[in-house]
XYZ file of C-alpha atoms in Angstrom:
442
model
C 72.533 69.682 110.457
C 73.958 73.221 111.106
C 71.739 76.076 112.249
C 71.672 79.697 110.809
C 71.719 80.616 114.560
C 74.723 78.694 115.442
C 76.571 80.436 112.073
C 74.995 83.880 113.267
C 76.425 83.715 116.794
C 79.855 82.443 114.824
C 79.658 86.031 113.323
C 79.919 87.944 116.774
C 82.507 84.924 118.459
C 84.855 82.562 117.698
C 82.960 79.309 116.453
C 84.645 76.105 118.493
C 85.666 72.696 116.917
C 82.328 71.432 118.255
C 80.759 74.091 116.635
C 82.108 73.304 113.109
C 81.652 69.562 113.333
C 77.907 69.634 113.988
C 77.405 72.319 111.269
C 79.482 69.813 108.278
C 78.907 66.803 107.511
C 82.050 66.292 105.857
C 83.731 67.150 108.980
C 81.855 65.153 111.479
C 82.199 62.490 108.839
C 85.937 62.946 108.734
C 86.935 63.196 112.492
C 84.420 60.803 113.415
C 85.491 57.504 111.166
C 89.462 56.120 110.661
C 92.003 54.325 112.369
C 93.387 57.527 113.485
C 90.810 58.422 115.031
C 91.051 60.829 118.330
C 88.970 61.091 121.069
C 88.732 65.027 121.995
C 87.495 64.862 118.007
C 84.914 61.837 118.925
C 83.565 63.877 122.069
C 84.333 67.124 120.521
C 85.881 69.003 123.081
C 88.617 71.292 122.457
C 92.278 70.533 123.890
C 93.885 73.848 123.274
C 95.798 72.650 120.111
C 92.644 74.279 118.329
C 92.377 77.454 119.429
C 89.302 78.751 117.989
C 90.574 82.408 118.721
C 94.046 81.798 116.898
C 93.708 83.457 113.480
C 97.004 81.933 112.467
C 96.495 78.597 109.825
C 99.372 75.502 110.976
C 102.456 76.366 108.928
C 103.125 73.852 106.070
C 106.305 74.858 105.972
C 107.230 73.753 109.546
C 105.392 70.688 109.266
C 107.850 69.254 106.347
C 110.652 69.925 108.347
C 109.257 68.357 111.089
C 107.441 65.140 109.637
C 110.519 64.400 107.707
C 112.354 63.527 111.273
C 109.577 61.015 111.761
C 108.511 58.878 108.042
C 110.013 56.081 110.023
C 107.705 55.702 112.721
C 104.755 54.971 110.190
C 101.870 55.192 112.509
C 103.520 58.790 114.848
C 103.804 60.341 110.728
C 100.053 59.369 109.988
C 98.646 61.020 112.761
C 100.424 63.802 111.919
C 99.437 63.550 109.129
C 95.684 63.517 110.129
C 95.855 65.902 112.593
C 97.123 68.400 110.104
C 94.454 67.973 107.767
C 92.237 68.171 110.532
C 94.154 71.109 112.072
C 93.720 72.818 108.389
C 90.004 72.087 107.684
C 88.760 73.482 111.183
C 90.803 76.888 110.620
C 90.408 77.397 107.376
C 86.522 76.706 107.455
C 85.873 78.378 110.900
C 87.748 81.955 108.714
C 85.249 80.717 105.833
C 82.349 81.471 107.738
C 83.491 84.198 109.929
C 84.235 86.170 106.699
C 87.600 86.659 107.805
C 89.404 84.649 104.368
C 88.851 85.386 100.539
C 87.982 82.997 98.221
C 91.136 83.159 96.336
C 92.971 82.406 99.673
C 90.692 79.418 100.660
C 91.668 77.536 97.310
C 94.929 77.833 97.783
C 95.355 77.141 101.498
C 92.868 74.067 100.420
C 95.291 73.356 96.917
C 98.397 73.077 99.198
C 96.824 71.287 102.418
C 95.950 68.354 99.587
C 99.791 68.925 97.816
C 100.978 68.391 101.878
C 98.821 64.854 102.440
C 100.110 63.194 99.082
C 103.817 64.131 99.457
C 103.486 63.209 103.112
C 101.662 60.161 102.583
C 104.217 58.795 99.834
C 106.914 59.957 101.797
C 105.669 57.491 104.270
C 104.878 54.885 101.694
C 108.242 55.418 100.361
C 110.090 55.062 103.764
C 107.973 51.618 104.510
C 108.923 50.068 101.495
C 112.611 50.768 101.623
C 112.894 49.066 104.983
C 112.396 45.917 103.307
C 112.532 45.970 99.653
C 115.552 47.237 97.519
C 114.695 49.781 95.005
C 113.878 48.670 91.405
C 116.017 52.219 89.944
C 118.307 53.602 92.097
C 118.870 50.724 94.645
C 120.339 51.566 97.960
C 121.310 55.172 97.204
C 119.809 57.673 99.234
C 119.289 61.578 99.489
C 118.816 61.244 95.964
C 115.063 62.356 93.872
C 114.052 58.994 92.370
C 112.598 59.257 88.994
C 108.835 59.399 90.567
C 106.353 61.585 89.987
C 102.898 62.029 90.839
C 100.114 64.263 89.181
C 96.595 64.778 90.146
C 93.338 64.803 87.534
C 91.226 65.897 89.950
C 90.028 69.667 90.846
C 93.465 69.970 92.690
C 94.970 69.792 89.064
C 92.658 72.546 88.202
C 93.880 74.466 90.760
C 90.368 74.784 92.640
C 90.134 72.044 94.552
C 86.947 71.753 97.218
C 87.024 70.754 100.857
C 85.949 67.860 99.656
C 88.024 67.178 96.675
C 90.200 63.954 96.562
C 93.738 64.086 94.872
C 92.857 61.045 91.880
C 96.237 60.306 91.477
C 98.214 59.546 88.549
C 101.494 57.040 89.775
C 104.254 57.970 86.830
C 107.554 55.832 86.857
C 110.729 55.645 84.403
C 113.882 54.370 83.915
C 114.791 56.488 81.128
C 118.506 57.855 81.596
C 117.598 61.789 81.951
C 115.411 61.211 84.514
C 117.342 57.934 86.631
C 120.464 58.491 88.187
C 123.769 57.545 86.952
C 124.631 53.665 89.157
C 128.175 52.609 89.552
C 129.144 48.749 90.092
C 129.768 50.346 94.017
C 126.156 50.706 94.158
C 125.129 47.236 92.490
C 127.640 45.721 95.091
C 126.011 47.649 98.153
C 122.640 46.481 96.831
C 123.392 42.862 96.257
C 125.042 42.846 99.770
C 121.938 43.756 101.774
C 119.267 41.489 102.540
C 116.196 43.495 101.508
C 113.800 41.859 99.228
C 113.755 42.604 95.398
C 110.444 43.032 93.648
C 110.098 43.705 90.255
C 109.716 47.813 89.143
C 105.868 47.325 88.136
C 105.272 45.394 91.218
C 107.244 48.046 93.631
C 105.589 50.678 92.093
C 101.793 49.487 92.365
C 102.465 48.650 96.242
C 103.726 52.359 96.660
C 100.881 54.043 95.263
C 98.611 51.253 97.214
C 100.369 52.437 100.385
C 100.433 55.854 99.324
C 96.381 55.937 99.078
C 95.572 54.061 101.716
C 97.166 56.461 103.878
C 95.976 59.000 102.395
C 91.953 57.498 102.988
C 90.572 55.956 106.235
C 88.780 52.662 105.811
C 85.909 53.179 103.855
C 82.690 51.448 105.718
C 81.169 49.961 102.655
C 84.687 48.483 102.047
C 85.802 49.551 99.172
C 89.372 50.034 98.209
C 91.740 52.781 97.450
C 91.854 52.307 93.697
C 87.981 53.181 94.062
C 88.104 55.996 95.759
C 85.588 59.184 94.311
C 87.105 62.274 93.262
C 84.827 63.858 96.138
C 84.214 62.684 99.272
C 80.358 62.012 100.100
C 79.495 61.714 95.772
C 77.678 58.299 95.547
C 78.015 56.191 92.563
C 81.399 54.935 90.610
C 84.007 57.397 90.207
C 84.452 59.345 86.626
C 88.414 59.414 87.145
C 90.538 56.338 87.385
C 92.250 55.690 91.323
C 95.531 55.649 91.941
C 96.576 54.770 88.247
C 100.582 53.557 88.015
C 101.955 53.686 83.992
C 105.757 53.891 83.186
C 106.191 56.945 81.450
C 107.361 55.864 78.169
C 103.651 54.222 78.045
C 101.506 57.200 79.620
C 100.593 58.811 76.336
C 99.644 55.121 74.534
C 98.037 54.174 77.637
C 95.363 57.296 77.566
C 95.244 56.861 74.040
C 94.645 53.465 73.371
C 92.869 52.319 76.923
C 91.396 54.983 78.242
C 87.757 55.867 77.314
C 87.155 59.737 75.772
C 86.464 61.362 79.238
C 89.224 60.300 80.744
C 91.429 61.579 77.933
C 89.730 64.833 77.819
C 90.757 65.042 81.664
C 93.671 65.403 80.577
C 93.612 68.927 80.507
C 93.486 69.390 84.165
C 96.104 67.015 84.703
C 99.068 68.639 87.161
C 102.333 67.567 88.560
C 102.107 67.635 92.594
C 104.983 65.915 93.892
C 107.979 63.727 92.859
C 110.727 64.587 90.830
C 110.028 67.937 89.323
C 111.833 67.408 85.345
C 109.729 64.077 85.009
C 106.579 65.599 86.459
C 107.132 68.029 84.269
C 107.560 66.039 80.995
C 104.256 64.029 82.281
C 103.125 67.684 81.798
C 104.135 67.780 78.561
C 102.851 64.104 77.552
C 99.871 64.947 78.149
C 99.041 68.009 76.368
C 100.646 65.914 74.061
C 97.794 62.963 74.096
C 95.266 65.184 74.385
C 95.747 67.450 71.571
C 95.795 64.508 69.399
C 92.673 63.349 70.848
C 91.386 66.886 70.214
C 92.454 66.481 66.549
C 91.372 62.723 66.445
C 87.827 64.016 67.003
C 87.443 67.272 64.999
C 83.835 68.402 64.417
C 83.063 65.696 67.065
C 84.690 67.975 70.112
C 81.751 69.122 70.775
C 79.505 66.297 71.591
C 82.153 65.294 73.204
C 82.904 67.931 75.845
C 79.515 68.172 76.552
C 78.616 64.305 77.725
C 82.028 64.871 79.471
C 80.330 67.722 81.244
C 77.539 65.414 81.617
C 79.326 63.285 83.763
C 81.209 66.089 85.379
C 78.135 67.422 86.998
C 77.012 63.521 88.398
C 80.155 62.837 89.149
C 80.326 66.422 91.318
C 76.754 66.647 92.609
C 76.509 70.095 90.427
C 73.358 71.312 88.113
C 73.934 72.264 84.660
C 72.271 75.246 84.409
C 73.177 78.036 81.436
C 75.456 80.099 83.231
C 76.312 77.837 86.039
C 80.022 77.039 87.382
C 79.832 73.586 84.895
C 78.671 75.819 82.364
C 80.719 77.789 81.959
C 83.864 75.535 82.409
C 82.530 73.615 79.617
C 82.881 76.546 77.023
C 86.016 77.151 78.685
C 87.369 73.785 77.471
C 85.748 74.206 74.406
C 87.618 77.142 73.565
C 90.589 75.526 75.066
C 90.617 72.862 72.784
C 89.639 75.057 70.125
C 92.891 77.421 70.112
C 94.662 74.658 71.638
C 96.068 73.173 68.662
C 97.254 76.632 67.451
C 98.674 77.553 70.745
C 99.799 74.986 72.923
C 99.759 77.271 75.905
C 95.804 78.049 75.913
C 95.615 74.394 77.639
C 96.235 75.626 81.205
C 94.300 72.965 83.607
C 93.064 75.873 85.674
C 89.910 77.825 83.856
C 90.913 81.340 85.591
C 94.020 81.084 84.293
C 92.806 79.732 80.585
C 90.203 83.273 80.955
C 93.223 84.975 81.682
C 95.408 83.606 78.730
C 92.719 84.024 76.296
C 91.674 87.501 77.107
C 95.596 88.253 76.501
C 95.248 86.527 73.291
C 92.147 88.562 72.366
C 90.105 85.351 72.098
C 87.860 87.248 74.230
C 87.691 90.839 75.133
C 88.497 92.064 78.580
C 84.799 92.674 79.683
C 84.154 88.810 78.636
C 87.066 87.889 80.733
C 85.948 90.303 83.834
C 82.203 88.510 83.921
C 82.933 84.964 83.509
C 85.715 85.178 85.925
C 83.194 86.880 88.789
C 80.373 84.106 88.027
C 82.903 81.399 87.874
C 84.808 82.777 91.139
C 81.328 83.360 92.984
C 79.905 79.938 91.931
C 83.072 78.217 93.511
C 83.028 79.834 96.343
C 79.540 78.959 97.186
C 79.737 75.481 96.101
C 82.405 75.164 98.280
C 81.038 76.725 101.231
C 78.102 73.857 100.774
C 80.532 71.503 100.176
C 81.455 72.509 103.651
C 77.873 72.762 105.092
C 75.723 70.632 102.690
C 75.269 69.837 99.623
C 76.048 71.454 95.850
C 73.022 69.871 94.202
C 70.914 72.953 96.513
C 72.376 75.662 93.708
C 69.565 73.725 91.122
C 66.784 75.765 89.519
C 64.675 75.012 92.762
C 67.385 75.732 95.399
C 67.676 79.337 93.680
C 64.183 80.170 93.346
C 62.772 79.284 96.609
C 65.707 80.777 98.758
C 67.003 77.261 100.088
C 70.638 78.584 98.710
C 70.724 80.984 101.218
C 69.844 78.609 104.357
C 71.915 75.851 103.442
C 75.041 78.403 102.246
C 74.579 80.865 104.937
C 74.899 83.384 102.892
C 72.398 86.330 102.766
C 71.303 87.278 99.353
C 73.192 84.288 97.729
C 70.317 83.105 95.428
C 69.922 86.194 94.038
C 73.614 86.923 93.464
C 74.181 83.526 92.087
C 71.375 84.085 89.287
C 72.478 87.628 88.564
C 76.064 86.195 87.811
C 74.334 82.983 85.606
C 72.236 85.868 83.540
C 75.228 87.785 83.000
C 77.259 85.091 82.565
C 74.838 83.211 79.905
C 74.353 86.635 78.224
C 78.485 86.025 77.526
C 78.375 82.744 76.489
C 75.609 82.981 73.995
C 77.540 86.100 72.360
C 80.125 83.769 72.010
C 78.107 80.556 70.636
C 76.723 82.800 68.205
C 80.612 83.902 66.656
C 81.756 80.559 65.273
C 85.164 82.068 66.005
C 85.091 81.841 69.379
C 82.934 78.603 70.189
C 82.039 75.407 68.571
């Protein structure tokens, strides 16, 4: 467990790697477990290649030039792989709690960091598979985008993921003609000449996104697999979201539709392409806004009671109260209105619920003074969920976390109970102005 003293003195110097790893769990948790596993992070001492005085965050744009050179040599690309998420977690968190990042800049440094891990991770899976097995669409051709994509259902399709938010991957495959290449009988003959394996498409494609996630996780203790893992690392119980789901695309929509219970359809709406070929990621896009405004229309009156065991769920599956006015809250009513105006306008279905405040203020949905308070409680709440996300845990911004100051130990923040229930009033002051125009919320 951190101390207030140790974050204090982080205020007037540098905090070091050993520093940060006592205060999080998550991080000691992280450095300490996995086949990758280093020792200057077992012992905690720092080797230089974490300066805790170097402002600068490692540049993602570097590392994919670099790691491409080295997707062959599976286990140099995975530590590389590891060390840069490790790299990433210790800067961005030790500018978290010197106060020396903004919120807005810690979800996206955090958004691409997880973007970084899948593409590298499949990249890897990718590279492994083609060593041996031929394949199933565009054969031996190379430099070439196959037609793979995948999309994330997570909080990194919303757009604000945590530190501890998992990817919750959604596989998408086709051999539809506008999305495969073009094959001549030269390639059939260069494919039927090598001596690679041939697996069937569905097959291929499972053991990619197998690879691909178990890359992506270190061995779990309790043993489970990657198709189990949570949406958020350290949540007990079974995860809301399916793991590491593989459809073709021509069956995504029927496949949410037809086996895939009501939350999961609903999750739709923060469904996001992340890497892969761009025109079929974005046509997965597209499929789903498809499936779920037909599940929104499927259920009419019902949306409702609906959204709100959803958000039920949500907040178990998160480790998050459900307070009026709370981050959950007021993400719910977000959706709500989402679907609401959805089916009118298409575009009101953004996965990320700034952006939906944004789009419906602009629609006049809601006026620009509803917009401006729901986006500071929303922005506030997220950034202090995160930081305990970081430091402890999310179920301290309860009822009793708030009143009896724990919020403020276990966040070290000063005065963040009392700003976090200042934002809830305000924010619950909003949202009952809205429940009580039928116009604006179911």
């Amino acid at each position: 467990m951190w101390s207030a003293e140790k974050l204090k003195r982080g205020q007037k110097q540098p905090l070091t790697d050993r520093d940060l790893i006592e205060m999080s769990p998550f991080l000691a948790d992280l450095v300490g477990r996995g086949v990758w596993q280093e020792p200057d992070f077992v012992s905690g001492a720092d080797d230089g290649a974490f300066d805790p005085a170097d402002d600068h965050m490692p540049s993602f744009h570097n590392f994919r030039r670099e790691f491409k050179q080295i997707i062959h040599d599976p286990e140099a690309a995975l530590v590389a792989l590891r060390r840069l998420r490790v790299r990433t977690l210790l800067a961005v968190a030790r500018a978290d709690l010197e106060e020396r990042i903004k919120p807005y800049q810690i979800r996206a440094r955090l958004r691409s960091l997880a973007e970084i891990m899948v593409q590298g991770a499949w990249w890897v899976a990718e590279a492994t598979l083609r060593e041996r097995y031929v394949h199933p669409i565009i054969l031996e051709r190379r430099n070439i985008n196959p037609p793979v994509a995948i999309c994330s259902l997570s909080r990194l399709g919303a757009g604000d993921p945590w530190y501890t938010t998992g990817p919750v991957p959604v596989f998408v495959h086709s051999r539809a003609a506008e999305f495969a290449p073009a094959l001549t009988e030269k390639d059939f003959t260069a494919a039927r000449r090598t001596e690679k394996e041939w697996l069937p498409a569905r097959e291929y494609f499972l053991r990619l996104a197998s690879r691909t996630m178990s890359f992506l996780a270190a061995p779990d203790p309790a043993g489970k697999g990657y198709d189990q893992m949570a949406e958020d690392h350290g949540i007990p119980g079974p995860p809301l979201l399916p793991g590491a789901l593989v459809v073709l695309f021509a069956s995504f929509e029927k496949h949410f539709m037809n086996r895939r219970p009501l939350n999961q359809r609903l999750a739709l709406i923060r469904l996001r392409f992340l890497v892969g070929q761009p025109r079929l990621g974005h046509a997965i896009e597209q499929a789903a806004r498809t499936a779920l405004l037909k599940t929104v229309a499927d259920l009419g009156s019902r949306i409702k009671s609906g959204v709100n065991a959803w958000y039920r769920d949500r907040a178990k599956a998160e480790g998050m109260p459900m307070n009026r006015g709370s981050l959950l809250d007021i993400e719910r009513c977000l959706r709500l209105l989402q679907f609401q105006y959805g089916l009118e306008d298409p575009d009101l279905l953004t996965p990320s619920p700034l952006k939906a405040l944004d789009r419906m203020a602009r629609a006049a949905i809601i006026s620009g003074d509803e917009r401006l308070i729901l986006r500071r409680a929303y922005g506030w709440q997220w950034f202090v969920a995160n930081r305990l996300s970081l430091l402890g845990s999310r179920a301290d911004m309860d009822g009793d976390g708030l009143r009896s100051g724990r919020l403020d130990a276990m966040s070290g923040l000063a005065g963040a109970a009392d700003r976090t229930v200042k934002h809830m009033r305000a924010a619950r002051e909003v949202l009952a102005r809205m429940a009580r125009d039928t116009k604006k919320l179911p």
